[in-house]
PDB file of C-alpha atoms in Angstrom:
ATOM      1  CA  UNK A   1     103.253-129.774-110.346  1.00 68.00           C
ATOM      2  CA  UNK A   2     102.597-126.361-108.977  1.00 81.00           C
ATOM      3  CA  UNK A   3     104.730-123.258-110.147  1.00 87.00           C
ATOM      4  CA  UNK A   4     104.845-119.886-108.763  1.00 89.00           C
ATOM      5  CA  UNK A   5     105.615-116.707-110.674  1.00 88.00           C
ATOM      6  CA  UNK A   6     106.434-113.906-108.572  1.00 91.00           C
ATOM      7  CA  UNK A   7     106.366-110.515-110.369  1.00 92.00           C
ATOM      8  CA  UNK A   8     105.316-106.887-109.640  1.00 91.00           C
ATOM      9  CA  UNK A   9     103.595-106.344-112.768  1.00 90.00           C
ATOM     10  CA  UNK A  10     102.150-108.118-115.897  1.00 88.00           C
ATOM     11  CA  UNK A  11     102.247-105.860-119.041  1.00 90.00           C
ATOM     12  CA  UNK A  12     101.477-106.211-122.531  1.00 90.00           C
ATOM     13  CA  UNK A  13     104.088-106.486-125.173  1.00 88.00           C
ATOM     14  CA  UNK A  14     104.904-102.899-126.573  1.00 87.00           C
ATOM     15  CA  UNK A  15     104.331-104.657-130.075  1.00 86.00           C
ATOM     16  CA  UNK A  16     100.669-105.822-128.794  1.00 81.00           C
ATOM     17  CA  UNK A  17      98.611-103.155-130.991  1.00 81.00           C
ATOM     18  CA  UNK A  18      95.439-103.946-128.904  1.00 81.00           C
ATOM     19  CA  UNK A  19      96.830-103.423-125.623  1.00 85.00           C
ATOM     20  CA  UNK A  20      95.056-106.635-124.321  1.00 85.00           C
ATOM     21  CA  UNK A  21      96.259-108.717-121.552  1.00 86.00           C
ATOM     22  CA  UNK A  22      95.045-112.170-121.659  1.00 87.00           C
ATOM     23  CA  UNK A  23      95.180-114.518-118.632  1.00 86.00           C
ATOM     24  CA  UNK A  24      94.565-118.118-119.558  1.00 88.00           C
ATOM     25  CA  UNK A  25      94.558-120.092-122.810  1.00 90.00           C
ATOM     26  CA  UNK A  26      93.164-123.372-124.357  1.00 91.00           C
ATOM     27  CA  UNK A  27      94.137-125.273-121.421  1.00 91.00           C
ATOM     28  CA  UNK A  28      92.783-122.808-118.788  1.00 91.00           C
ATOM     29  CA  UNK A  29      89.248-123.847-117.241  1.00 89.00           C
ATOM     30  CA  UNK A  30      89.475-121.988-114.023  1.00 90.00           C
ATOM     31  CA  UNK A  31      91.062-119.059-112.549  1.00 87.00           C
ATOM     32  CA  UNK A  32      91.276-118.730-108.791  1.00 87.00           C
ATOM     33  CA  UNK A  33      92.152-115.877-106.759  1.00 85.00           C
ATOM     34  CA  UNK A  34      93.287-115.917-103.073  1.00 86.00           C
ATOM     35  CA  UNK A  35      90.327-115.515-100.670  1.00 88.00           C
ATOM     36  CA  UNK A  36      90.039-111.971 -99.507  1.00 87.00           C
ATOM     37  CA  UNK A  37      92.203-110.616-102.303  1.00 86.00           C
ATOM     38  CA  UNK A  38      91.231-106.828-102.963  1.00 83.00           C
ATOM     39  CA  UNK A  39      91.227-105.432-106.428  1.00 78.00           C
ATOM     40  CA  UNK A  40      91.410-101.899-107.730  1.00 78.00           C
ATOM     41  CA  UNK A  41      90.771-100.589-111.159  1.00 75.00           C
ATOM     42  CA  UNK A  42      88.200-103.085-111.965  1.00 70.00           C
ATOM     43  CA  UNK A  43      84.807-102.071-112.816  1.00 63.00           C
ATOM     44  CA  UNK A  44      82.711-104.345-110.860  1.00 64.00           C
ATOM     45  CA  UNK A  45      78.634-104.922-110.415  1.00 84.00           C
ATOM     46  CA  UNK A  46      76.092-102.440-111.704  1.00 93.00           C
ATOM     47  CA  UNK A  47      77.496 -99.552-113.379  1.00 94.00           C
ATOM     48  CA  UNK A  48      74.149 -97.874-114.291  1.00 97.00           C
ATOM     49  CA  UNK A  49      71.312 -97.404-112.026  1.00 98.00           C
ATOM     50  CA  UNK A  50      69.041 -94.579-112.294  1.00 98.00           C
ATOM     51  CA  UNK A  51      65.326 -93.769-110.975  1.00 98.00           C
ATOM     52  CA  UNK A  52      62.741 -91.091-112.452  1.00 98.00           C
ATOM     53  CA  UNK A  53      59.268 -90.265-111.335  1.00 98.00           C
ATOM     54  CA  UNK A  54      56.272 -88.462-112.272  1.00 98.00           C
ATOM     55  CA  UNK A  55      56.093 -85.221-110.121  1.00 98.00           C
ATOM     56  CA  UNK A  56      52.516 -84.043-110.993  1.00 98.00           C
ATOM     57  CA  UNK A  57      49.213 -85.875-111.451  1.00 97.00           C
ATOM     58  CA  UNK A  58      47.054 -85.887-114.494  1.00 96.00           C
ATOM     59  CA  UNK A  59      43.972 -87.620-115.550  1.00 93.00           C
ATOM     60  CA  UNK A  60      43.375 -89.678-118.734  1.00 91.00           C
ATOM     61  CA  UNK A  61      45.966 -90.835-121.142  1.00 94.00           C
ATOM     62  CA  UNK A  62      49.490 -89.822-121.860  1.00 96.00           C
ATOM     63  CA  UNK A  63      51.377 -91.255-125.186  1.00 97.00           C
ATOM     64  CA  UNK A  64      53.937 -90.958-124.052  1.00 98.00           C
ATOM     65  CA  UNK A  65      54.134 -89.286-120.381  1.00 98.00           C
ATOM     66  CA  UNK A  66      55.944 -86.449-121.973  1.00 98.00           C
ATOM     67  CA  UNK A  67      56.226 -84.000-118.901  1.00 97.00           C
ATOM     68  CA  UNK A  68      56.599 -83.389-115.421  1.00 98.00           C
ATOM     69  CA  UNK A  69      59.399 -86.038-114.998  1.00 98.00           C
ATOM     70  CA  UNK A  70      62.145 -85.765-112.785  1.00 98.00           C
ATOM     71  CA  UNK A  71      65.185 -87.669-111.580  1.00 98.00           C
ATOM     72  CA  UNK A  72      64.332 -88.632-108.025  1.00 98.00           C
ATOM     73  CA  UNK A  73      65.855 -85.980-105.729  1.00 97.00           C
ATOM     74  CA  UNK A  74      65.122 -86.852-102.045  1.00 97.00           C
ATOM     75  CA  UNK A  75      68.301 -86.021 -99.907  1.00 97.00           C
ATOM     76  CA  UNK A  76      68.695 -89.704 -99.351  1.00 98.00           C
ATOM     77  CA  UNK A  77      68.386 -90.367-103.066  1.00 98.00           C
ATOM     78  CA  UNK A  78      71.406 -91.952-104.819  1.00 97.00           C
ATOM     79  CA  UNK A  79      72.061 -93.347-108.539  1.00 97.00           C
ATOM     80  CA  UNK A  80      75.066 -94.931-109.815  1.00 97.00           C
ATOM     81  CA  UNK A  81      76.814 -93.620-113.035  1.00 96.00           C
ATOM     82  CA  UNK A  82      75.656 -91.076-115.749  1.00 97.00           C
ATOM     83  CA  UNK A  83      72.161 -91.639-115.540  1.00 98.00           C
ATOM     84  CA  UNK A  84      69.494 -91.499-117.769  1.00 98.00           C
ATOM     85  CA  UNK A  85      68.495 -88.260-120.069  1.00 98.00           C
ATOM     86  CA  UNK A  86      65.234 -87.489-120.907  1.00 97.00           C
ATOM     87  CA  UNK A  87      63.525 -85.281-123.569  1.00 98.00           C
ATOM     88  CA  UNK A  88      59.733 -84.891-123.871  1.00 97.00           C
ATOM     89  CA  UNK A  89      59.371 -88.173-122.303  1.00 98.00           C
ATOM     90  CA  UNK A  90      61.836 -89.954-124.666  1.00 98.00           C
ATOM     91  CA  UNK A  91      64.725 -91.353-122.566  1.00 98.00           C
ATOM     92  CA  UNK A  92      68.380 -91.989-123.733  1.00 98.00           C
ATOM     93  CA  UNK A  93      70.558 -94.460-122.331  1.00 98.00           C
ATOM     94  CA  UNK A  94      74.053 -93.396-121.120  1.00 98.00           C
ATOM     95  CA  UNK A  95      76.087 -96.377-122.534  1.00 97.00           C
ATOM     96  CA  UNK A  96      75.345 -99.600-124.454  1.00 97.00           C
ATOM     97  CA  UNK A  97      74.285-102.686-122.579  1.00 96.00           C
ATOM     98  CA  UNK A  98      71.434-104.757-121.031  1.00 97.00           C
ATOM     99  CA  UNK A  99      69.228-102.800-119.166  1.00 98.00           C
ATOM    100  CA  UNK A 100      66.278-103.664-116.621  1.00 98.00           C
ATOM    101  CA  UNK A 101      63.603-101.142-117.138  1.00 98.00           C
ATOM    102  CA  UNK A 102      60.704-101.141-114.560  1.00 98.00           C
ATOM    103  CA  UNK A 103      57.517 -99.067-114.618  1.00 98.00           C
ATOM    104  CA  UNK A 104      55.527 -98.508-111.666  1.00 98.00           C
ATOM    105  CA  UNK A 105      52.405 -96.867-112.363  1.00 97.00           C
ATOM    106  CA  UNK A 106      49.778 -95.747-109.395  1.00 96.00           C
ATOM    107  CA  UNK A 107      46.266 -95.080-110.692  1.00 92.00           C
ATOM    108  CA  UNK A 108      43.300 -93.734-108.805  1.00 89.00           C
ATOM    109  CA  UNK A 109      39.874 -94.603-110.054  1.00 82.00           C
ATOM    110  CA  UNK A 110      37.469 -91.903-109.800  1.00 76.00           C
ATOM    111  CA  UNK A 111      34.431 -93.457-111.113  1.00 74.00           C
ATOM    112  CA  UNK A 112      33.114 -96.966-111.037  1.00 71.00           C
ATOM    113  CA  UNK A 113      32.909 -97.458-114.630  1.00 71.00           C
ATOM    114  CA  UNK A 114      34.793-100.923-115.258  1.00 69.00           C
ATOM    115  CA  UNK A 115      37.388 -99.348-117.472  1.00 75.00           C
ATOM    116  CA  UNK A 116      40.815-100.553-117.922  1.00 84.00           C
ATOM    117  CA  UNK A 117      44.241 -98.971-117.656  1.00 88.00           C
ATOM    118  CA  UNK A 118      47.225 -99.698-119.197  1.00 93.00           C
ATOM    119  CA  UNK A 119      50.873 -98.693-118.524  1.00 96.00           C
ATOM    120  CA  UNK A 120      53.118 -99.598-121.320  1.00 98.00           C
ATOM    121  CA  UNK A 121      56.995 -99.770-121.827  1.00 98.00           C
ATOM    122  CA  UNK A 122      57.648 -98.984-125.417  1.00 98.00           C
ATOM    123  CA  UNK A 123      60.807 -99.297-127.046  1.00 98.00           C
ATOM    124  CA  UNK A 124      62.633 -98.421-130.189  1.00 98.00           C
ATOM    125  CA  UNK A 125      65.679 -99.677-132.130  1.00 98.00           C
ATOM    126  CA  UNK A 126      65.737 -96.933-134.724  1.00 98.00           C
ATOM    127  CA  UNK A 127      64.876 -93.958-132.918  1.00 98.00           C
ATOM    128  CA  UNK A 128      61.464 -93.756-134.852  1.00 97.00           C
ATOM    129  CA  UNK A 129      59.082 -96.536-134.560  1.00 98.00           C
ATOM    130  CA  UNK A 130      58.162 -97.587-130.983  1.00 98.00           C
ATOM    131  CA  UNK A 131      56.870-101.009-130.214  1.00 97.00           C
ATOM    132  CA  UNK A 132      55.220-102.058-127.041  1.00 97.00           C
ATOM    133  CA  UNK A 133      57.507-104.557-124.963  1.00 98.00           C
ATOM    134  CA  UNK A 134      55.741-104.759-121.527  1.00 98.00           C
ATOM    135  CA  UNK A 135      52.504-103.607-120.148  1.00 94.00           C
ATOM    136  CA  UNK A 136      50.763-103.600-116.919  1.00 95.00           C
ATOM    137  CA  UNK A 137      46.787-103.562-116.595  1.00 91.00           C
ATOM    138  CA  UNK A 138      44.665-102.321-114.160  1.00 84.00           C
ATOM    139  CA  UNK A 139      40.972-102.893-114.351  1.00 79.00           C
ATOM    140  CA  UNK A 140      38.226-102.812-111.641  1.00 71.00           C
ATOM    141  CA  UNK A 141      34.734-101.431-111.208  1.00 71.00           C
ATOM    142  CA  UNK A 142      35.290 -99.482-107.870  1.00 73.00           C
ATOM    143  CA  UNK A 143      35.525 -95.698-107.413  1.00 72.00           C
ATOM    144  CA  UNK A 144      37.866 -93.871-105.295  1.00 74.00           C
ATOM    145  CA  UNK A 145      40.128 -96.980-105.384  1.00 79.00           C
ATOM    146  CA  UNK A 146      44.021 -96.363-105.564  1.00 85.00           C
ATOM    147  CA  UNK A 147      46.441 -98.970-106.744  1.00 90.00           C
ATOM    148  CA  UNK A 148      50.063 -99.648-108.006  1.00 94.00           C
ATOM    149  CA  UNK A 149      50.717-101.977-111.253  1.00 95.00           C
ATOM    150  CA  UNK A 150      53.965-102.550-112.413  1.00 97.00           C
ATOM    151  CA  UNK A 151      55.922-104.267-115.559  1.00 98.00           C
ATOM    152  CA  UNK A 152      59.342-104.784-116.451  1.00 98.00           C
ATOM    153  CA  UNK A 153      61.544-105.236-119.561  1.00 98.00           C
ATOM    154  CA  UNK A 154      65.399-106.303-120.273  1.00 98.00           C
ATOM    155  CA  UNK A 155      66.385-104.011-123.170  1.00 98.00           C
ATOM    156  CA  UNK A 156      69.335-105.024-125.229  1.00 98.00           C
ATOM    157  CA  UNK A 157      70.699-101.277-125.980  1.00 98.00           C
ATOM    158  CA  UNK A 158      73.157-102.077-128.669  1.00 98.00           C
ATOM    159  CA  UNK A 159      73.384 -98.205-129.787  1.00 98.00           C
ATOM    160  CA  UNK A 160      72.431 -95.448-127.629  1.00 98.00           C
ATOM    161  CA  UNK A 161      71.558 -93.242-130.479  1.00 98.00           C
ATOM    162  CA  UNK A 162      68.852 -95.418-132.035  1.00 98.00           C
ATOM    163  CA  UNK A 163      67.781 -97.425-128.819  1.00 98.00           C
ATOM    164  CA  UNK A 164      65.127 -95.528-126.680  1.00 98.00           C
ATOM    165  CA  UNK A 165      62.274 -96.144-124.235  1.00 98.00           C
ATOM    166  CA  UNK A 166      59.267 -94.208-123.466  1.00 98.00           C
ATOM    167  CA  UNK A 167      56.172 -94.867-120.976  1.00 98.00           C
ATOM    168  CA  UNK A 168      52.672 -94.423-122.020  1.00 98.00           C
ATOM    169  CA  UNK A 169      49.484 -94.649-119.920  1.00 96.00           C
ATOM    170  CA  UNK A 170      46.076 -95.123-121.805  1.00 94.00           C
ATOM    171  CA  UNK A 171      42.759 -96.059-120.876  1.00 86.00           C
ATOM    172  CA  UNK A 172      39.329 -96.900-122.435  1.00 78.00           C
ATOM    173  CA  UNK A 173      37.616 -94.309-120.343  1.00 71.00           C
ATOM    174  CA  UNK A 174      39.126 -90.986-119.001  1.00 66.00           C
ATOM    175  CA  UNK A 175      38.184 -91.273-115.448  1.00 75.00           C
ATOM    176  CA  UNK A 176      41.289 -92.152-113.825  1.00 87.00           C
ATOM    177  CA  UNK A 177      44.206 -90.057-112.289  1.00 91.00           C
ATOM    178  CA  UNK A 178      47.922 -91.115-112.645  1.00 95.00           C
ATOM    179  CA  UNK A 179      49.197 -90.180-109.437  1.00 96.00           C
ATOM    180  CA  UNK A 180      52.472 -88.083-109.603  1.00 97.00           C
ATOM    181  CA  UNK A 181      54.511 -86.948-106.661  1.00 97.00           C
ATOM    182  CA  UNK A 182      57.632 -84.699-106.188  1.00 97.00           C
ATOM    183  CA  UNK A 183      58.632 -86.150-102.827  1.00 97.00           C
ATOM    184  CA  UNK A 184      57.318 -89.615-102.704  1.00 97.00           C
ATOM    185  CA  UNK A 185      57.627 -92.237-105.565  1.00 98.00           C
ATOM    186  CA  UNK A 186      54.298 -93.102-106.721  1.00 98.00           C
ATOM    187  CA  UNK A 187      54.704 -93.280-110.507  1.00 98.00           C
ATOM    188  CA  UNK A 188      58.405 -94.097-111.572  1.00 98.00           C
ATOM    189  CA  UNK A 189      60.930 -95.764-113.425  1.00 98.00           C
ATOM    190  CA  UNK A 190      63.625 -97.711-112.585  1.00 98.00           C
ATOM    191  CA  UNK A 191      66.685 -98.204-115.253  1.00 98.00           C
ATOM    192  CA  UNK A 192      69.537-100.582-114.161  1.00 98.00           C
ATOM    193  CA  UNK A 193      72.456-101.806-116.258  1.00 97.00           C
ATOM    194  CA  UNK A 194      72.651-105.433-115.662  1.00 96.00           C
ATOM    195  CA  UNK A 195      75.848-105.886-118.201  1.00 93.00           C
ATOM    196  CA  UNK A 196      77.091-105.922-121.429  1.00 92.00           C
ATOM    197  CA  UNK A 197      74.963-106.115-124.537  1.00 92.00           C
TER     198      UNK A 197
ATOM    199  CA  UNK B   1      40.648 -90.029-101.324  1.00 82.00           C
ATOM    200  CA  UNK B   2      39.473 -86.539-100.604  1.00 88.00           C
ATOM    201  CA  UNK B   3      40.642 -83.837-102.797  1.00 91.00           C
ATOM    202  CA  UNK B   4      43.320 -81.896-100.791  1.00 92.00           C
ATOM    203  CA  UNK B   5      45.281 -79.464-102.980  1.00 95.00           C
ATOM    204  CA  UNK B   6      45.303 -77.304-106.037  1.00 97.00           C
ATOM    205  CA  UNK B   7      46.680 -80.103-108.096  1.00 97.00           C
ATOM    206  CA  UNK B   8      43.568 -82.230-107.383  1.00 95.00           C
ATOM    207  CA  UNK B   9      41.643 -79.624-108.896  1.00 97.00           C
ATOM    208  CA  UNK B  10      43.543 -79.190-111.912  1.00 97.00           C
ATOM    209  CA  UNK B  11      43.411 -82.546-112.577  1.00 95.00           C
ATOM    210  CA  UNK B  12      39.680 -82.844-112.545  1.00 93.00           C
ATOM    211  CA  UNK B  13      39.529 -79.831-115.254  1.00 95.00           C
ATOM    212  CA  UNK B  14      41.062 -81.635-118.281  1.00 95.00           C
ATOM    213  CA  UNK B  15      42.602 -84.984-119.108  1.00 93.00           C
ATOM    214  CA  UNK B  16      46.387 -85.318-120.078  1.00 95.00           C
ATOM    215  CA  UNK B  17      49.376 -83.455-119.100  1.00 97.00           C
ATOM    216  CA  UNK B  18      48.144 -79.906-119.787  1.00 97.00           C
ATOM    217  CA  UNK B  19      49.928 -78.468-116.620  1.00 98.00           C
ATOM    218  CA  UNK B  20      52.919 -78.706-114.429  1.00 98.00           C
ATOM    219  CA  UNK B  21      54.886 -76.591-111.936  1.00 98.00           C
ATOM    220  CA  UNK B  22      57.928 -74.090-112.334  1.00 97.00           C
ATOM    221  CA  UNK B  23      58.836 -75.540-108.960  1.00 97.00           C
ATOM    222  CA  UNK B  24      57.499 -79.021-108.515  1.00 96.00           C
ATOM    223  CA  UNK B  25      58.364 -78.854-104.629  1.00 96.00           C
ATOM    224  CA  UNK B  26      56.093 -75.750-104.357  1.00 97.00           C
ATOM    225  CA  UNK B  27      52.980 -76.514-105.877  1.00 97.00           C
ATOM    226  CA  UNK B  28      51.214 -73.146-105.219  1.00 97.00           C
ATOM    227  CA  UNK B  29      49.325 -70.776-108.111  1.00 98.00           C
ATOM    228  CA  UNK B  30      52.238 -68.743-108.779  1.00 98.00           C
ATOM    229  CA  UNK B  31      54.001 -71.778-109.806  1.00 98.00           C
ATOM    230  CA  UNK B  32      51.650 -73.225-111.941  1.00 98.00           C
ATOM    231  CA  UNK B  33      52.366 -73.465-115.873  1.00 97.00           C
ATOM    232  CA  UNK B  34      50.594 -74.674-118.709  1.00 98.00           C
ATOM    233  CA  UNK B  35      51.983 -77.285-121.174  1.00 97.00           C
ATOM    234  CA  UNK B  36      49.102 -77.459-123.543  1.00 96.00           C
ATOM    235  CA  UNK B  37      48.341 -74.089-125.459  1.00 95.00           C
ATOM    236  CA  UNK B  38      44.963 -75.269-126.195  1.00 97.00           C
ATOM    237  CA  UNK B  39      44.048 -75.163-122.709  1.00 96.00           C
ATOM    238  CA  UNK B  40      43.324 -71.746-120.587  1.00 96.00           C
ATOM    239  CA  UNK B  41      45.092 -71.207-117.582  1.00 97.00           C
ATOM    240  CA  UNK B  42      42.427 -70.872-114.531  1.00 98.00           C
ATOM    241  CA  UNK B  43      42.152 -67.819-112.179  1.00 98.00           C
ATOM    242  CA  UNK B  44      43.502 -68.324-108.890  1.00 98.00           C
ATOM    243  CA  UNK B  45      39.895 -67.805-107.613  1.00 98.00           C
ATOM    244  CA  UNK B  46      38.583 -70.548-110.254  1.00 97.00           C
ATOM    245  CA  UNK B  47      41.095 -72.713-108.448  1.00 98.00           C
ATOM    246  CA  UNK B  48      39.925 -71.894-104.842  1.00 97.00           C
ATOM    247  CA  UNK B  49      36.471 -72.312-105.729  1.00 97.00           C
ATOM    248  CA  UNK B  50      36.712 -75.445-107.811  1.00 97.00           C
ATOM    249  CA  UNK B  51      38.752 -77.075-104.825  1.00 97.00           C
ATOM    250  CA  UNK B  52      36.076 -76.282-102.576  1.00 97.00           C
ATOM    251  CA  UNK B  53      33.564 -77.497-104.569  1.00 97.00           C
ATOM    252  CA  UNK B  54      35.302 -81.012-105.125  1.00 95.00           C
ATOM    253  CA  UNK B  55      35.764 -81.044-101.523  1.00 96.00           C
ATOM    254  CA  UNK B  56      32.040 -80.340-100.842  1.00 96.00           C
ATOM    255  CA  UNK B  57      30.907 -82.854-103.542  1.00 94.00           C
ATOM    256  CA  UNK B  58      33.011 -85.525-101.790  1.00 92.00           C
ATOM    257  CA  UNK B  59      32.040 -85.015 -98.298  1.00 94.00           C
ATOM    258  CA  UNK B  60      28.330 -85.019 -99.703  1.00 95.00           C
ATOM    259  CA  UNK B  61      29.054 -88.252-101.565  1.00 90.00           C
ATOM    260  CA  UNK B  62      30.126 -89.860 -98.271  1.00 92.00           C
ATOM    261  CA  UNK B  63      26.709 -88.545 -96.484  1.00 95.00           C
ATOM    262  CA  UNK B  64      24.794 -89.659 -99.353  1.00 94.00           C
ATOM    263  CA  UNK B  65      26.368 -93.193 -99.381  1.00 90.00           C
ATOM    264  CA  UNK B  66      26.000 -93.694 -95.434  1.00 94.00           C
ATOM    265  CA  UNK B  67      22.259 -92.292 -95.928  1.00 95.00           C
ATOM    266  CA  UNK B  68      21.716 -95.194 -98.455  1.00 95.00           C
ATOM    267  CA  UNK B  69      23.201 -97.660 -96.075  1.00 93.00           C
ATOM    268  CA  UNK B  70      20.963 -96.506 -93.205  1.00 93.00           C
ATOM    269  CA  UNK B  71      17.838 -96.622 -95.611  1.00 95.00           C
ATOM    270  CA  UNK B  72      18.677-100.229 -97.063  1.00 94.00           C
ATOM    271  CA  UNK B  73      19.339-101.573 -93.666  1.00 94.00           C
ATOM    272  CA  UNK B  74      16.107-100.025 -92.169  1.00 94.00           C
ATOM    273  CA  UNK B  75      14.046-101.588 -95.150  1.00 94.00           C
ATOM    274  CA  UNK B  76      15.714-104.821 -94.487  1.00 94.00           C
ATOM    275  CA  UNK B  77      14.971-104.783 -90.800  1.00 94.00           C
ATOM    276  CA  UNK B  78      11.357-104.011 -91.610  1.00 94.00           C
ATOM    277  CA  UNK B  79      11.394-107.364 -93.689  1.00 94.00           C
ATOM    278  CA  UNK B  80      12.324-108.989 -90.603  1.00 94.00           C
ATOM    279  CA  UNK B  81      16.147-109.537 -90.817  1.00 93.00           C
ATOM    280  CA  UNK B  82      18.111-109.307 -87.540  1.00 93.00           C
ATOM    281  CA  UNK B  83      21.188-106.955 -87.445  1.00 91.00           C
ATOM    282  CA  UNK B  84      23.472-109.908 -87.524  1.00 93.00           C
ATOM    283  CA  UNK B  85      21.810-111.239 -90.555  1.00 93.00           C
ATOM    284  CA  UNK B  86      21.995-108.001 -92.661  1.00 92.00           C
ATOM    285  CA  UNK B  87      25.609-107.644 -91.626  1.00 91.00           C
ATOM    286  CA  UNK B  88      26.529-111.095 -92.519  1.00 92.00           C
ATOM    287  CA  UNK B  89      24.553-110.788 -95.949  1.00 91.00           C
ATOM    288  CA  UNK B  90      25.127-107.372 -97.029  1.00 89.00           C
ATOM    289  CA  UNK B  91      28.193-106.205 -94.881  1.00 87.00           C
ATOM    290  CA  UNK B  92      26.107-103.078 -93.356  1.00 85.00           C
TER     291      UNK B  92
END
C-alpha cells in the first residue's frame, strides 16, 4: 500500500535539542528520490581540493621541502574549498576528513652515479613526530635524464591541529636536481578531501 | 638538458633550498633571495660567467661524446665490422 505525504516543509520539533531531522527508521532499507530531482543546500561531492608546487629547483636533499612552495596560480587554475595552508613546508589541513595526498617529484640526474632518489610523504598525528607514509623511488645510472615519480597516501585527519603532512626528498648522492617551476607543474602536491573521517 | 637560465647555475652552486625568488614569475638576479644564511649570494657577474661556463661545459660534453662515438666506430670498422653490424651491435 502506497501512501503519499504532501507537505511544504519538514522541520524538527522545537523540543529537539539536536535539531536533527531523521528520515527513515528501523524498517527503512532504501530511500528513493524521483529521477531528476534537484537538491539545494546539500554539500555534495568533493569539498576540498588543492594543488601546490615547487617553484624553484634545487639540488641534493630537502627534509622537508621547506621553501619555494606556492599554490598553483595559473590563470586557468582552480581549487575547491578553503585549501591547504603551509609554513616552512609543513602543510595544515583546512578541516578534518580523509584526504588523498599525491606527491609528484620530477628529478634530473646530472651524473651517472647509480644513486637512488626518494620522494616521501611524511605525516604526523601529534604535530611533532613524522613518519613516512609513502615514498617514490627513482634510481638509474644515466646522466642528464629527467623523470617524474609519484606516490600517494590516504590520510585520516581527525584533528587539524595535530595531523600535518610534509614532503621530503633525499638521495644517497647529491648529483640530482629536483625540478621546480612557477608556471608548469613539475614537482607538485595534490590534496583532495575524499570524505569524512 | 642544457643549462638555460640563472636558476640552472644557482642549483649547481650548492645543494639544498638555499635560494629562492622574491618574485618567482620573474627570475632575474634582482629578485634573487638567499634562504640559507650560511651561503653567500653570488654576484651578478659570477652568475653570468657561471652560467656561460655551464653552457660551454655542456656543449663540450656533447662534442666529446660524439668524438668518442666516431672513434669507437672507426676502430670497429678497422676490425672488419660493417656499418650495419656496428649499428646493430652498438647502436652507433
